[in-house]
């Protein structure tokens, strides 16, 4: 496996040139654009990695998988999916237009910004601090780490430049679809996006979902098999922004990307995969990550469809 991953990284290393690091959160613009790494947690043989496996980045939207898993476990499917839909969207992840146009103004799925903000608001903790502690605890349990810390510089940078997410949240409140202290919920959202990981952490997170909710590193049952299946399904349909359909055809496995450059993927019953590469395509997906996953899926016949 290690040899295969080294070849995959070698072949895809240059693809970063076709993308750009995110700049709308100023701190993200400082990321090393050419970092390229991949890790696989194979459920039968454990961890292998290649390339920049020590490179750290913030989870950004990959964290939405964590808060969704937590909300489904704490509140149940019925409550979560009466507040947010489960359908993919052909608009950008932070689109305001679609939310306003489609009555009843419910976010289309839990993996776009508006949906993730609503999911956070459902968690049964009132204060941002407690909500965030529960999300970072879930991130630690899914990645098999003792703790996953917030990158304070990225958190402050997003908090200071988040007019669009604020607009989404206040619009949702105005139509009665977001309850609670809006600034407090947004604070927890910015913090969860700033959780810092490596591609190895994302491989374990993916493997936890691939193993029906049991973390293969710690042996802990983190979520139920049903929650793991629902999360994988939402990843498969909505995880790669408005590129989810193309990703399903070209790679064919449940995955979630984030604008920090990470992608976590889960191949049911087989493996979790984590990639990093901060240069993004126009939709917000890591170009190196896409290239590596395409290649790996081809080599190992990972497609689930
Ligand atoms: N924190 C980012 C935002 O809210 C997350 C976006 C992403 O990774 O898709 O814009």
PDB file of C-alpha atoms and ligand atoms in Angstrom:
ATOM      1  CA  UNK A   1       0.000   0.000   0.000  1.00  0.00           C
ATOM      2  CA  UNK A   2       2.772   2.441   0.962  1.00  0.00           C
ATOM      3  CA  UNK A   3       4.439   2.005  -2.414  1.00  0.00           C
ATOM      4  CA  UNK A   4       1.169   2.612  -4.224  1.00  0.00           C
ATOM      5  CA  UNK A   5       0.532   5.779  -2.204  1.00  0.00           C
ATOM      6  CA  UNK A   6       4.028   7.082  -2.978  1.00  0.00           C
ATOM      7  CA  UNK A   7       3.378   6.586  -6.692  1.00  0.00           C
ATOM      8  CA  UNK A   8      -0.009   8.300  -6.386  1.00  0.00           C
ATOM      9  CA  UNK A   9       1.577  11.326  -4.663  1.00  0.00           C
ATOM     10  CA  UNK A  10       4.412  11.461  -7.184  1.00  0.00           C
ATOM     11  CA  UNK A  11       1.962  11.420 -10.095  1.00  0.00           C
ATOM     12  CA  UNK A  12      -0.328  14.045  -8.598  1.00  0.00           C
ATOM     13  CA  UNK A  13       2.195  16.392  -6.968  1.00  0.00           C
ATOM     14  CA  UNK A  14       2.040  18.947  -9.753  1.00  0.00           C
ATOM     15  CA  UNK A  15      -1.735  19.189  -9.907  1.00  0.00           C
ATOM     16  CA  UNK A  16      -1.754  21.935  -7.243  1.00  0.00           C
ATOM     17  CA  UNK A  17      -0.737  24.333 -10.010  1.00  0.00           C
ATOM     18  CA  UNK A  18      -4.261  24.089 -11.414  1.00  0.00           C
ATOM     19  CA  UNK A  19      -5.832  25.460  -8.231  1.00  0.00           C
ATOM     20  CA  UNK A  20      -5.641  28.325  -5.748  1.00  0.00           C
ATOM     21  CA  UNK A  21      -5.646  28.432  -1.959  1.00  0.00           C
ATOM     22  CA  UNK A  22      -8.774  29.935  -0.391  1.00  0.00           C
ATOM     23  CA  UNK A  23      -8.318  33.624   0.332  1.00  0.00           C
ATOM     24  CA  UNK A  24     -11.760  34.697   1.584  1.00  0.00           C
ATOM     25  CA  UNK A  25     -10.596  33.622   5.047  1.00  0.00           C
ATOM     26  CA  UNK A  26      -7.319  35.614   5.102  1.00  0.00           C
ATOM     27  CA  UNK A  27      -5.424  33.155   7.309  1.00  0.00           C
ATOM     28  CA  UNK A  28      -6.077  30.309   4.842  1.00  0.00           C
ATOM     29  CA  UNK A  29      -4.252  32.277   2.142  1.00  0.00           C
ATOM     30  CA  UNK A  30      -0.996  31.612   4.034  1.00  0.00           C
ATOM     31  CA  UNK A  31      -1.198  27.842   3.476  1.00  0.00           C
ATOM     32  CA  UNK A  32       1.556  26.081   1.506  1.00  0.00           C
ATOM     33  CA  UNK A  33      -0.205  25.623  -1.832  1.00  0.00           C
ATOM     34  CA  UNK A  34       1.967  22.709  -2.978  1.00  0.00           C
ATOM     35  CA  UNK A  35       1.528  20.521   0.121  1.00  0.00           C
ATOM     36  CA  UNK A  36       0.328  17.102  -1.064  1.00  0.00           C
ATOM     37  CA  UNK A  37      -0.322  14.170   1.223  1.00  0.00           C
ATOM     38  CA  UNK A  38      -2.422  11.045   1.476  1.00  0.00           C
ATOM     39  CA  UNK A  39      -3.101   8.510   4.226  1.00  0.00           C
ATOM     40  CA  UNK A  40      -5.120   5.322   4.166  1.00  0.00           C
ATOM     41  CA  UNK A  41      -6.435   3.430   7.165  1.00  0.00           C
ATOM     42  CA  UNK A  42      -7.126  -0.011   5.770  1.00  0.00           C
ATOM     43  CA  UNK A  43      -9.504  -1.932   8.042  1.00  0.00           C
ATOM     44  CA  UNK A  44      -7.440  -5.077   7.600  1.00  0.00           C
ATOM     45  CA  UNK A  45      -3.885  -3.727   7.563  1.00  0.00           C
ATOM     46  CA  UNK A  46      -3.854  -0.342   9.351  1.00  0.00           C
ATOM     47  CA  UNK A  47      -2.211   2.954   8.437  1.00  0.00           C
ATOM     48  CA  UNK A  48      -0.061   3.850   5.426  1.00  0.00           C
ATOM     49  CA  UNK A  49       0.782   7.294   4.149  1.00  0.00           C
ATOM     50  CA  UNK A  50       2.851   9.191   1.602  1.00  0.00           C
ATOM     51  CA  UNK A  51       3.820  12.776   0.845  1.00  0.00           C
ATOM     52  CA  UNK A  52       3.150  15.589   3.309  1.00  0.00           C
ATOM     53  CA  UNK A  53       1.532  13.501   6.016  1.00  0.00           C
ATOM     54  CA  UNK A  54       2.783  15.902   8.750  1.00  0.00           C
ATOM     55  CA  UNK A  55       1.182  18.919   7.102  1.00  0.00           C
ATOM     56  CA  UNK A  56      -1.538  20.357   9.356  1.00  0.00           C
ATOM     57  CA  UNK A  57      -4.617  22.167   8.079  1.00  0.00           C
ATOM     58  CA  UNK A  58      -8.021  23.125   9.408  1.00  0.00           C
ATOM     59  CA  UNK A  59     -10.978  20.822   8.836  1.00  0.00           C
ATOM     60  CA  UNK A  60     -13.307  23.572   7.564  1.00  0.00           C
ATOM     61  CA  UNK A  61     -16.269  21.809   5.968  1.00  0.00           C
ATOM     62  CA  UNK A  62     -14.983  18.331   6.807  1.00  0.00           C
ATOM     63  CA  UNK A  63     -16.013  19.235  10.374  1.00  0.00           C
ATOM     64  CA  UNK A  64     -19.628  19.219   9.193  1.00  0.00           C
ATOM     65  CA  UNK A  65     -19.427  15.437   9.063  1.00  0.00           C
ATOM     66  CA  UNK A  66     -18.477  15.468  12.744  1.00  0.00           C
ATOM     67  CA  UNK A  67     -21.280  17.794  13.840  1.00  0.00           C
ATOM     68  CA  UNK A  68     -23.780  15.861  11.712  1.00  0.00           C
ATOM     69  CA  UNK A  69     -22.727  12.558  13.324  1.00  0.00           C
ATOM     70  CA  UNK A  70     -23.062  14.192  16.744  1.00  0.00           C
ATOM     71  CA  UNK A  71     -26.469  15.740  16.020  1.00  0.00           C
ATOM     72  CA  UNK A  72     -27.849  12.487  14.606  1.00  0.00           C
ATOM     73  CA  UNK A  73     -26.647  10.638  17.708  1.00  0.00           C
ATOM     74  CA  UNK A  74     -27.924  13.244  20.177  1.00  0.00           C
ATOM     75  CA  UNK A  75     -31.159  14.420  18.538  1.00  0.00           C
ATOM     76  CA  UNK A  76     -32.162  11.615  16.158  1.00  0.00           C
ATOM     77  CA  UNK A  77     -32.786  11.596  12.414  1.00  0.00           C
ATOM     78  CA  UNK A  78     -36.277  12.955  12.619  1.00  0.00           C
ATOM     79  CA  UNK A  79     -35.301  16.160  14.365  1.00  0.00           C
ATOM     80  CA  UNK A  80     -32.211  16.751  12.216  1.00  0.00           C
ATOM     81  CA  UNK A  81     -33.966  16.137   8.904  1.00  0.00           C
ATOM     82  CA  UNK A  82     -36.962  18.218   9.766  1.00  0.00           C
ATOM     83  CA  UNK A  83     -34.601  21.188  10.222  1.00  0.00           C
ATOM     84  CA  UNK A  84     -32.366  20.538   7.187  1.00  0.00           C
ATOM     85  CA  UNK A  85     -32.956  18.623   3.961  1.00  0.00           C
ATOM     86  CA  UNK A  86     -30.931  15.739   2.524  1.00  0.00           C
ATOM     87  CA  UNK A  87     -30.617  16.818  -1.083  1.00  0.00           C
ATOM     88  CA  UNK A  88     -27.594  17.903  -3.073  1.00  0.00           C
ATOM     89  CA  UNK A  89     -27.374  21.427  -4.374  1.00  0.00           C
ATOM     90  CA  UNK A  90     -26.040  22.789  -7.632  1.00  0.00           C
ATOM     91  CA  UNK A  91     -25.114  26.087  -5.964  1.00  0.00           C
ATOM     92  CA  UNK A  92     -21.997  27.062  -4.013  1.00  0.00           C
ATOM     93  CA  UNK A  93     -21.723  25.987  -0.355  1.00  0.00           C
ATOM     94  CA  UNK A  94     -22.342  29.522   0.921  1.00  0.00           C
ATOM     95  CA  UNK A  95     -25.111  30.489  -1.495  1.00  0.00           C
ATOM     96  CA  UNK A  96     -27.702  32.866  -0.076  1.00  0.00           C
ATOM     97  CA  UNK A  97     -29.861  32.979  -3.201  1.00  0.00           C
ATOM     98  CA  UNK A  98     -31.152  29.379  -3.103  1.00  0.00           C
ATOM     99  CA  UNK A  99     -32.012  29.594   0.591  1.00  0.00           C
ATOM    100  CA  UNK A 100     -34.130  32.643  -0.036  1.00  0.00           C
ATOM    101  CA  UNK A 101     -35.769  31.377  -3.215  1.00  0.00           C
ATOM    102  CA  UNK A 102     -36.874  27.921  -2.045  1.00  0.00           C
ATOM    103  CA  UNK A 103     -39.665  28.011   0.541  1.00  0.00           C
ATOM    104  CA  UNK A 104     -39.753  26.926   3.344  1.00  0.00           C
ATOM    105  CA  UNK A 105     -36.187  28.339   3.380  1.00  0.00           C
ATOM    106  CA  UNK A 106     -34.764  25.230   4.971  1.00  0.00           C
ATOM    107  CA  UNK A 107     -31.079  24.491   4.188  1.00  0.00           C
ATOM    108  CA  UNK A 108     -30.961  21.828   1.470  1.00  0.00           C
ATOM    109  CA  UNK A 109     -28.520  19.582   3.337  1.00  0.00           C
ATOM    110  CA  UNK A 110     -26.361  19.508   6.484  1.00  0.00           C
ATOM    111  CA  UNK A 111     -23.045  19.856   4.618  1.00  0.00           C
ATOM    112  CA  UNK A 112     -23.515  23.360   3.211  1.00  0.00           C
ATOM    113  CA  UNK A 113     -22.800  26.310   5.501  1.00  0.00           C
ATOM    114  CA  UNK A 114     -26.433  27.173   6.291  1.00  0.00           C
ATOM    115  CA  UNK A 115     -27.197  23.512   7.009  1.00  0.00           C
ATOM    116  CA  UNK A 116     -24.204  23.075   9.295  1.00  0.00           C
ATOM    117  CA  UNK A 117     -25.134  26.218  11.240  1.00  0.00           C
ATOM    118  CA  UNK A 118     -28.659  24.848  11.771  1.00  0.00           C
ATOM    119  CA  UNK A 119     -27.278  21.423  12.778  1.00  0.00           C
ATOM    120  CA  UNK A 120     -25.115  23.087  15.445  1.00  0.00           C
ATOM    121  CA  UNK A 121     -28.112  24.994  16.780  1.00  0.00           C
ATOM    122  CA  UNK A 122     -29.964  21.704  17.376  1.00  0.00           C
ATOM    123  CA  UNK A 123     -27.335  20.276  19.726  1.00  0.00           C
ATOM    124  CA  UNK A 124     -28.629  20.013  23.272  1.00  0.00           C
ATOM    125  CA  UNK A 125     -26.069  22.400  24.800  1.00  0.00           C
ATOM    126  CA  UNK A 126     -26.940  26.064  25.220  1.00  0.00           C
ATOM    127  CA  UNK A 127     -23.546  27.746  25.416  1.00  0.00           C
ATOM    128  CA  UNK A 128     -21.108  27.938  22.503  1.00  0.00           C
ATOM    129  CA  UNK A 129     -18.351  26.627  24.794  1.00  0.00           C
ATOM    130  CA  UNK A 130     -20.254  23.443  25.662  1.00  0.00           C
ATOM    131  CA  UNK A 131     -21.468  22.905  22.118  1.00  0.00           C
ATOM    132  CA  UNK A 132     -17.931  23.261  20.861  1.00  0.00           C
ATOM    133  CA  UNK A 133     -16.554  20.946  23.554  1.00  0.00           C
ATOM    134  CA  UNK A 134     -19.016  18.269  22.376  1.00  0.00           C
ATOM    135  CA  UNK A 135     -18.025  18.752  18.701  1.00  0.00           C
ATOM    136  CA  UNK A 136     -14.290  18.627  19.412  1.00  0.00           C
ATOM    137  CA  UNK A 137     -14.795  15.582  21.619  1.00  0.00           C
ATOM    138  CA  UNK A 138     -16.618  13.871  18.740  1.00  0.00           C
ATOM    139  CA  UNK A 139     -13.791  14.910  16.364  1.00  0.00           C
ATOM    140  CA  UNK A 140     -11.274  13.330  18.767  1.00  0.00           C
ATOM    141  CA  UNK A 141     -13.310  10.124  19.022  1.00  0.00           C
ATOM    142  CA  UNK A 142     -13.689   9.854  15.252  1.00  0.00           C
ATOM    143  CA  UNK A 143     -10.001  10.553  14.538  1.00  0.00           C
ATOM    144  CA  UNK A 144      -8.716   8.463  17.442  1.00  0.00           C
ATOM    145  CA  UNK A 145      -6.801  11.414  18.884  1.00  0.00           C
ATOM    146  CA  UNK A 146      -6.795  12.411  22.572  1.00  0.00           C
ATOM    147  CA  UNK A 147      -7.861  15.900  21.555  1.00  0.00           C
ATOM    148  CA  UNK A 148      -8.278  17.947  18.400  1.00  0.00           C
ATOM    149  CA  UNK A 149      -7.399  21.602  18.945  1.00  0.00           C
ATOM    150  CA  UNK A 150      -8.711  24.774  17.345  1.00  0.00           C
ATOM    151  CA  UNK A 151      -6.219  26.792  15.284  1.00  0.00           C
ATOM    152  CA  UNK A 152      -6.836  30.147  16.965  1.00  0.00           C
ATOM    153  CA  UNK A 153      -5.420  32.239  14.113  1.00  0.00           C
ATOM    154  CA  UNK A 154      -7.776  30.646  11.572  1.00  0.00           C
ATOM    155  CA  UNK A 155     -10.716  30.875  13.972  1.00  0.00           C
ATOM    156  CA  UNK A 156     -10.151  34.602  14.567  1.00  0.00           C
ATOM    157  CA  UNK A 157      -9.552  35.205  10.884  1.00  0.00           C
ATOM    158  CA  UNK A 158     -12.868  33.590   9.914  1.00  0.00           C
ATOM    159  CA  UNK A 159     -14.736  35.225  12.756  1.00  0.00           C
ATOM    160  CA  UNK A 160     -13.487  38.618  11.623  1.00  0.00           C
ATOM    161  CA  UNK A 161     -14.461  38.145   7.966  1.00  0.00           C
ATOM    162  CA  UNK A 162     -17.644  36.106   8.151  1.00  0.00           C
ATOM    163  CA  UNK A 163     -20.258  38.505   6.783  1.00  0.00           C
ATOM    164  CA  UNK A 164     -21.662  35.880   4.465  1.00  0.00           C
ATOM    165  CA  UNK A 165     -22.163  33.198   7.107  1.00  0.00           C
ATOM    166  CA  UNK A 166     -23.668  35.859   9.393  1.00  0.00           C
ATOM    167  CA  UNK A 167     -26.042  36.819   6.585  1.00  0.00           C
ATOM    168  CA  UNK A 168     -27.092  33.160   6.161  1.00  0.00           C
ATOM    169  CA  UNK A 169     -27.676  32.748   9.898  1.00  0.00           C
ATOM    170  CA  UNK A 170     -29.631  35.973  10.360  1.00  0.00           C
ATOM    171  CA  UNK A 171     -31.732  35.224   7.278  1.00  0.00           C
ATOM    172  CA  UNK A 172     -32.569  31.792   8.717  1.00  0.00           C
ATOM    173  CA  UNK A 173     -33.542  33.444  11.986  1.00  0.00           C
ATOM    174  CA  UNK A 174     -35.759  35.958  10.174  1.00  0.00           C
ATOM    175  CA  UNK A 175     -37.786  33.119   8.612  1.00  0.00           C
ATOM    176  CA  UNK A 176     -38.004  31.208  11.893  1.00  0.00           C
ATOM    177  CA  UNK A 177     -35.630  28.408  10.870  1.00  0.00           C
ATOM    178  CA  UNK A 178     -32.815  29.111  13.326  1.00  0.00           C
ATOM    179  CA  UNK A 179     -33.349  29.443  17.036  1.00  0.00           C
ATOM    180  CA  UNK A 180     -31.058  30.429  19.875  1.00  0.00           C
ATOM    181  CA  UNK A 181     -28.300  32.974  20.322  1.00  0.00           C
ATOM    182  CA  UNK A 182     -27.136  33.510  16.728  1.00  0.00           C
ATOM    183  CA  UNK A 183     -23.716  34.961  17.524  1.00  0.00           C
ATOM    184  CA  UNK A 184     -23.082  32.132  19.966  1.00  0.00           C
ATOM    185  CA  UNK A 185     -24.008  29.483  17.383  1.00  0.00           C
ATOM    186  CA  UNK A 186     -21.820  31.197  14.779  1.00  0.00           C
ATOM    187  CA  UNK A 187     -18.925  31.264  17.233  1.00  0.00           C
ATOM    188  CA  UNK A 188     -19.161  27.485  17.665  1.00  0.00           C
ATOM    189  CA  UNK A 189     -19.370  27.125  13.860  1.00  0.00           C
ATOM    190  CA  UNK A 190     -16.169  29.150  13.292  1.00  0.00           C
ATOM    191  CA  UNK A 191     -14.388  27.120  15.957  1.00  0.00           C
ATOM    192  CA  UNK A 192     -15.452  23.759  14.556  1.00  0.00           C
ATOM    193  CA  UNK A 193     -14.231  24.800  11.087  1.00  0.00           C
ATOM    194  CA  UNK A 194     -10.847  25.675  12.650  1.00  0.00           C
ATOM    195  CA  UNK A 195     -10.167  22.247  14.180  1.00  0.00           C
ATOM    196  CA  UNK A 196      -6.679  21.309  13.061  1.00  0.00           C
ATOM    197  CA  UNK A 197      -5.801  17.880  11.655  1.00  0.00           C
ATOM    198  CA  UNK A 198      -3.484  15.925   9.352  1.00  0.00           C
ATOM    199  CA  UNK A 199      -4.476  13.664   6.475  1.00  0.00           C
ATOM    200  CA  UNK A 200      -3.822  10.696   8.802  1.00  0.00           C
ATOM    201  CA  UNK A 201      -6.526  12.004  11.157  1.00  0.00           C
ATOM    202  CA  UNK A 202      -8.973  12.235   8.258  1.00  0.00           C
ATOM    203  CA  UNK A 203      -8.087   8.675   7.206  1.00  0.00           C
ATOM    204  CA  UNK A 204      -9.081   7.419  10.671  1.00  0.00           C
ATOM    205  CA  UNK A 205     -12.250   9.539  10.633  1.00  0.00           C
ATOM    206  CA  UNK A 206     -13.139   7.997   7.273  1.00  0.00           C
ATOM    207  CA  UNK A 207     -12.289   4.523   8.566  1.00  0.00           C
ATOM    208  CA  UNK A 208     -14.591   5.021  11.578  1.00  0.00           C
ATOM    209  CA  UNK A 209     -17.452   5.678   9.163  1.00  0.00           C
ATOM    210  CA  UNK A 210     -16.318   2.844   6.868  1.00  0.00           C
ATOM    211  CA  UNK A 211     -16.386   0.482   9.877  1.00  0.00           C
ATOM    212  CA  UNK A 212     -20.008   1.364  10.653  1.00  0.00           C
ATOM    213  CA  UNK A 213     -19.137   3.764  13.460  1.00  0.00           C
ATOM    214  CA  UNK A 214     -16.412   1.860  15.335  1.00  0.00           C
ATOM    215  CA  UNK A 215     -13.052   3.631  15.458  1.00  0.00           C
ATOM    216  CA  UNK A 216     -10.462   1.059  14.276  1.00  0.00           C
ATOM    217  CA  UNK A 217      -7.679   2.711  16.298  1.00  0.00           C
ATOM    218  CA  UNK A 218      -9.382   2.878  19.695  1.00  0.00           C
ATOM    219  CA  UNK A 219     -11.979   0.152  19.193  1.00  0.00           C
ATOM    220  CA  UNK A 220     -14.636   2.530  20.517  1.00  0.00           C
ATOM    221  CA  UNK A 221     -18.134   2.465  19.029  1.00  0.00           C
ATOM    222  CA  UNK A 222     -18.366   6.200  18.335  1.00  0.00           C
ATOM    223  CA  UNK A 223     -21.711   6.255  16.510  1.00  0.00           C
ATOM    224  CA  UNK A 224     -24.293   3.609  15.678  1.00  0.00           C
ATOM    225  CA  UNK A 225     -24.096   1.715  12.370  1.00  0.00           C
ATOM    226  CA  UNK A 226     -27.242   3.533  11.266  1.00  0.00           C
ATOM    227  CA  UNK A 227     -25.778   6.984  11.979  1.00  0.00           C
ATOM    228  CA  UNK A 228     -22.578   5.960  10.152  1.00  0.00           C
ATOM    229  CA  UNK A 229     -24.631   4.855   7.154  1.00  0.00           C
ATOM    230  CA  UNK A 230     -26.688   8.062   7.055  1.00  0.00           C
ATOM    231  CA  UNK A 231     -23.537  10.198   7.315  1.00  0.00           C
ATOM    232  CA  UNK A 232     -21.809   8.214   4.544  1.00  0.00           C
ATOM    233  CA  UNK A 233     -24.868   8.592   2.340  1.00  0.00           C
ATOM    234  CA  UNK A 234     -25.063  12.355   2.832  1.00  0.00           C
ATOM    235  CA  UNK A 235     -21.320  12.522   2.080  1.00  0.00           C
ATOM    236  CA  UNK A 236     -21.874  10.524  -1.111  1.00  0.00           C
ATOM    237  CA  UNK A 237     -24.648  12.806  -2.338  1.00  0.00           C
ATOM    238  CA  UNK A 238     -23.613  16.209  -0.963  1.00  0.00           C
ATOM    239  CA  UNK A 239     -20.005  15.963   0.303  1.00  0.00           C
ATOM    240  CA  UNK A 240     -18.084  17.525  -2.582  1.00  0.00           C
ATOM    241  CA  UNK A 241     -20.057  20.748  -2.918  1.00  0.00           C
ATOM    242  CA  UNK A 242     -21.610  21.285  -6.336  1.00  0.00           C
ATOM    243  CA  UNK A 243     -19.020  18.822  -7.676  1.00  0.00           C
ATOM    244  CA  UNK A 244     -20.628  15.874  -5.848  1.00  0.00           C
ATOM    245  CA  UNK A 245     -22.182  14.345  -8.979  1.00  0.00           C
ATOM    246  CA  UNK A 246     -18.963  14.428 -10.969  1.00  0.00           C
ATOM    247  CA  UNK A 247     -17.053  13.019  -7.990  1.00  0.00           C
ATOM    248  CA  UNK A 248     -19.549  10.148  -7.708  1.00  0.00           C
ATOM    249  CA  UNK A 249     -18.892   9.274 -11.348  1.00  0.00           C
ATOM    250  CA  UNK A 250     -15.112   9.730 -11.380  1.00  0.00           C
ATOM    251  CA  UNK A 251     -14.190   8.456  -7.879  1.00  0.00           C
ATOM    252  CA  UNK A 252     -17.362   6.803  -6.623  1.00  0.00           C
ATOM    253  CA  UNK A 253     -16.958   6.824  -2.844  1.00  0.00           C
ATOM    254  CA  UNK A 254     -18.510   8.857   0.003  1.00  0.00           C
ATOM    255  CA  UNK A 255     -16.246  11.837   0.778  1.00  0.00           C
ATOM    256  CA  UNK A 256     -16.272  15.320   2.283  1.00  0.00           C
ATOM    257  CA  UNK A 257     -13.943  18.155   1.388  1.00  0.00           C
ATOM    258  CA  UNK A 258     -13.147  21.447   3.072  1.00  0.00           C
ATOM    259  CA  UNK A 259     -11.648  24.744   1.927  1.00  0.00           C
ATOM    260  CA  UNK A 260      -8.631  24.099   4.169  1.00  0.00           C
ATOM    261  CA  UNK A 261      -7.635  21.568   1.478  1.00  0.00           C
ATOM    262  CA  UNK A 262      -8.585  18.330   3.233  1.00  0.00           C
ATOM    263  CA  UNK A 263     -10.782  15.486   1.999  1.00  0.00           C
ATOM    264  CA  UNK A 264     -11.989  12.580   4.149  1.00  0.00           C
ATOM    265  CA  UNK A 265     -13.356   9.524   2.354  1.00  0.00           C
ATOM    266  CA  UNK A 266     -14.958   6.297   3.586  1.00  0.00           C
ATOM    267  CA  UNK A 267     -15.034   3.074   1.590  1.00  0.00           C
ATOM    268  CA  UNK A 268     -17.623   0.952   3.424  1.00  0.00           C
ATOM    269  CA  UNK A 269     -16.106  -2.146   5.008  1.00  0.00           C
ATOM    270  CA  UNK A 270     -12.683  -1.461   3.479  1.00  0.00           C
ATOM    271  CA  UNK A 271     -10.884   1.750   4.410  1.00  0.00           C
ATOM    272  CA  UNK A 272     -10.791   5.417   5.292  1.00  0.00           C
ATOM    273  CA  UNK A 273      -8.734   7.834   3.202  1.00  0.00           C
ATOM    274  CA  UNK A 274      -7.498  11.317   4.079  1.00  0.00           C
ATOM    275  CA  UNK A 275      -5.860  13.711   1.643  1.00  0.00           C
ATOM    276  CA  UNK A 276      -4.429  17.216   1.888  1.00  0.00           C
ATOM    277  CA  UNK A 277      -3.635  19.828  -0.733  1.00  0.00           C
ATOM    278  CA  UNK A 278      -4.667  23.443  -0.049  1.00  0.00           C
ATOM    279  CA  UNK A 279      -4.939  24.532  -3.696  1.00  0.00           C
ATOM    280  CA  UNK A 280      -8.635  24.338  -4.594  1.00  0.00           C
ATOM    281  CA  UNK A 281     -10.661  24.183  -7.780  1.00  0.00           C
ATOM    282  CA  UNK A 282     -13.465  26.681  -8.452  1.00  0.00           C
ATOM    283  CA  UNK A 283     -15.961  24.632  -6.451  1.00  0.00           C
ATOM    284  CA  UNK A 284     -13.769  24.488  -3.340  1.00  0.00           C
ATOM    285  CA  UNK A 285     -12.364  20.958  -3.705  1.00  0.00           C
ATOM    286  CA  UNK A 286      -8.635  20.261  -3.348  1.00  0.00           C
ATOM    287  CA  UNK A 287      -7.200  19.656  -6.819  1.00  0.00           C
ATOM    288  CA  UNK A 288      -4.429  17.389  -5.536  1.00  0.00           C
ATOM    289  CA  UNK A 289      -6.937  15.550  -3.331  1.00  0.00           C
ATOM    290  CA  UNK A 290      -9.256  14.949  -6.275  1.00  0.00           C
ATOM    291  CA  UNK A 291      -6.410  13.743  -8.462  1.00  0.00           C
ATOM    292  CA  UNK A 292      -5.094  11.349  -5.786  1.00  0.00           C
ATOM    293  CA  UNK A 293      -8.532   9.932  -4.972  1.00  0.00           C
ATOM    294  CA  UNK A 294      -9.290   9.375  -8.652  1.00  0.00           C
ATOM    295  CA  UNK A 295      -6.055   7.493  -9.068  1.00  0.00           C
ATOM    296  CA  UNK A 296      -6.426   5.423  -5.896  1.00  0.00           C
ATOM    297  CA  UNK A 297     -10.026   4.549  -6.659  1.00  0.00           C
ATOM    298  CA  UNK A 298      -8.931   3.309 -10.087  1.00  0.00           C
ATOM    299  CA  UNK A 299      -5.974   1.284  -8.777  1.00  0.00           C
ATOM    300  CA  UNK A 300      -7.831  -0.368  -5.886  1.00  0.00           C
ATOM    301  CA  UNK A 301     -11.268  -0.571  -7.520  1.00  0.00           C
ATOM    302  CA  UNK A 302     -12.905   1.368  -4.716  1.00  0.00           C
ATOM    303  CA  UNK A 303     -16.069   2.506  -6.498  1.00  0.00           C
ATOM    304  CA  UNK A 304     -19.175   1.549  -4.596  1.00  0.00           C
ATOM    305  CA  UNK A 305     -21.648   2.176  -7.419  1.00  0.00           C
TER     306      UNK A 305
HETATM  307  N1  LIG B   1     -15.448  27.878   7.344  1.00  0.00           N
HETATM  308  C1  LIG B   1     -15.758  27.844   5.950  1.00  0.00           C
HETATM  309  C2  LIG B   1     -16.942  28.742   5.653  1.00  0.00           C
HETATM  310  O1  LIG B   1     -17.861  28.800   6.426  1.00  0.00           O
HETATM  311  C3  LIG B   1     -16.066  26.436   5.570  1.00  0.00           C
HETATM  312  C4  LIG B   1     -16.350  26.294   4.119  1.00  0.00           C
HETATM  313  C5  LIG B   1     -15.922  25.000   3.528  1.00  0.00           C
HETATM  314  O2  LIG B   1     -14.936  24.379   3.898  1.00  0.00           O
HETATM  315  O3  LIG B   1     -16.664  24.594   2.636  1.00  0.00           O
HETATM  316  O4  LIG B   1     -17.003  29.387   4.647  1.00  0.00           O
END
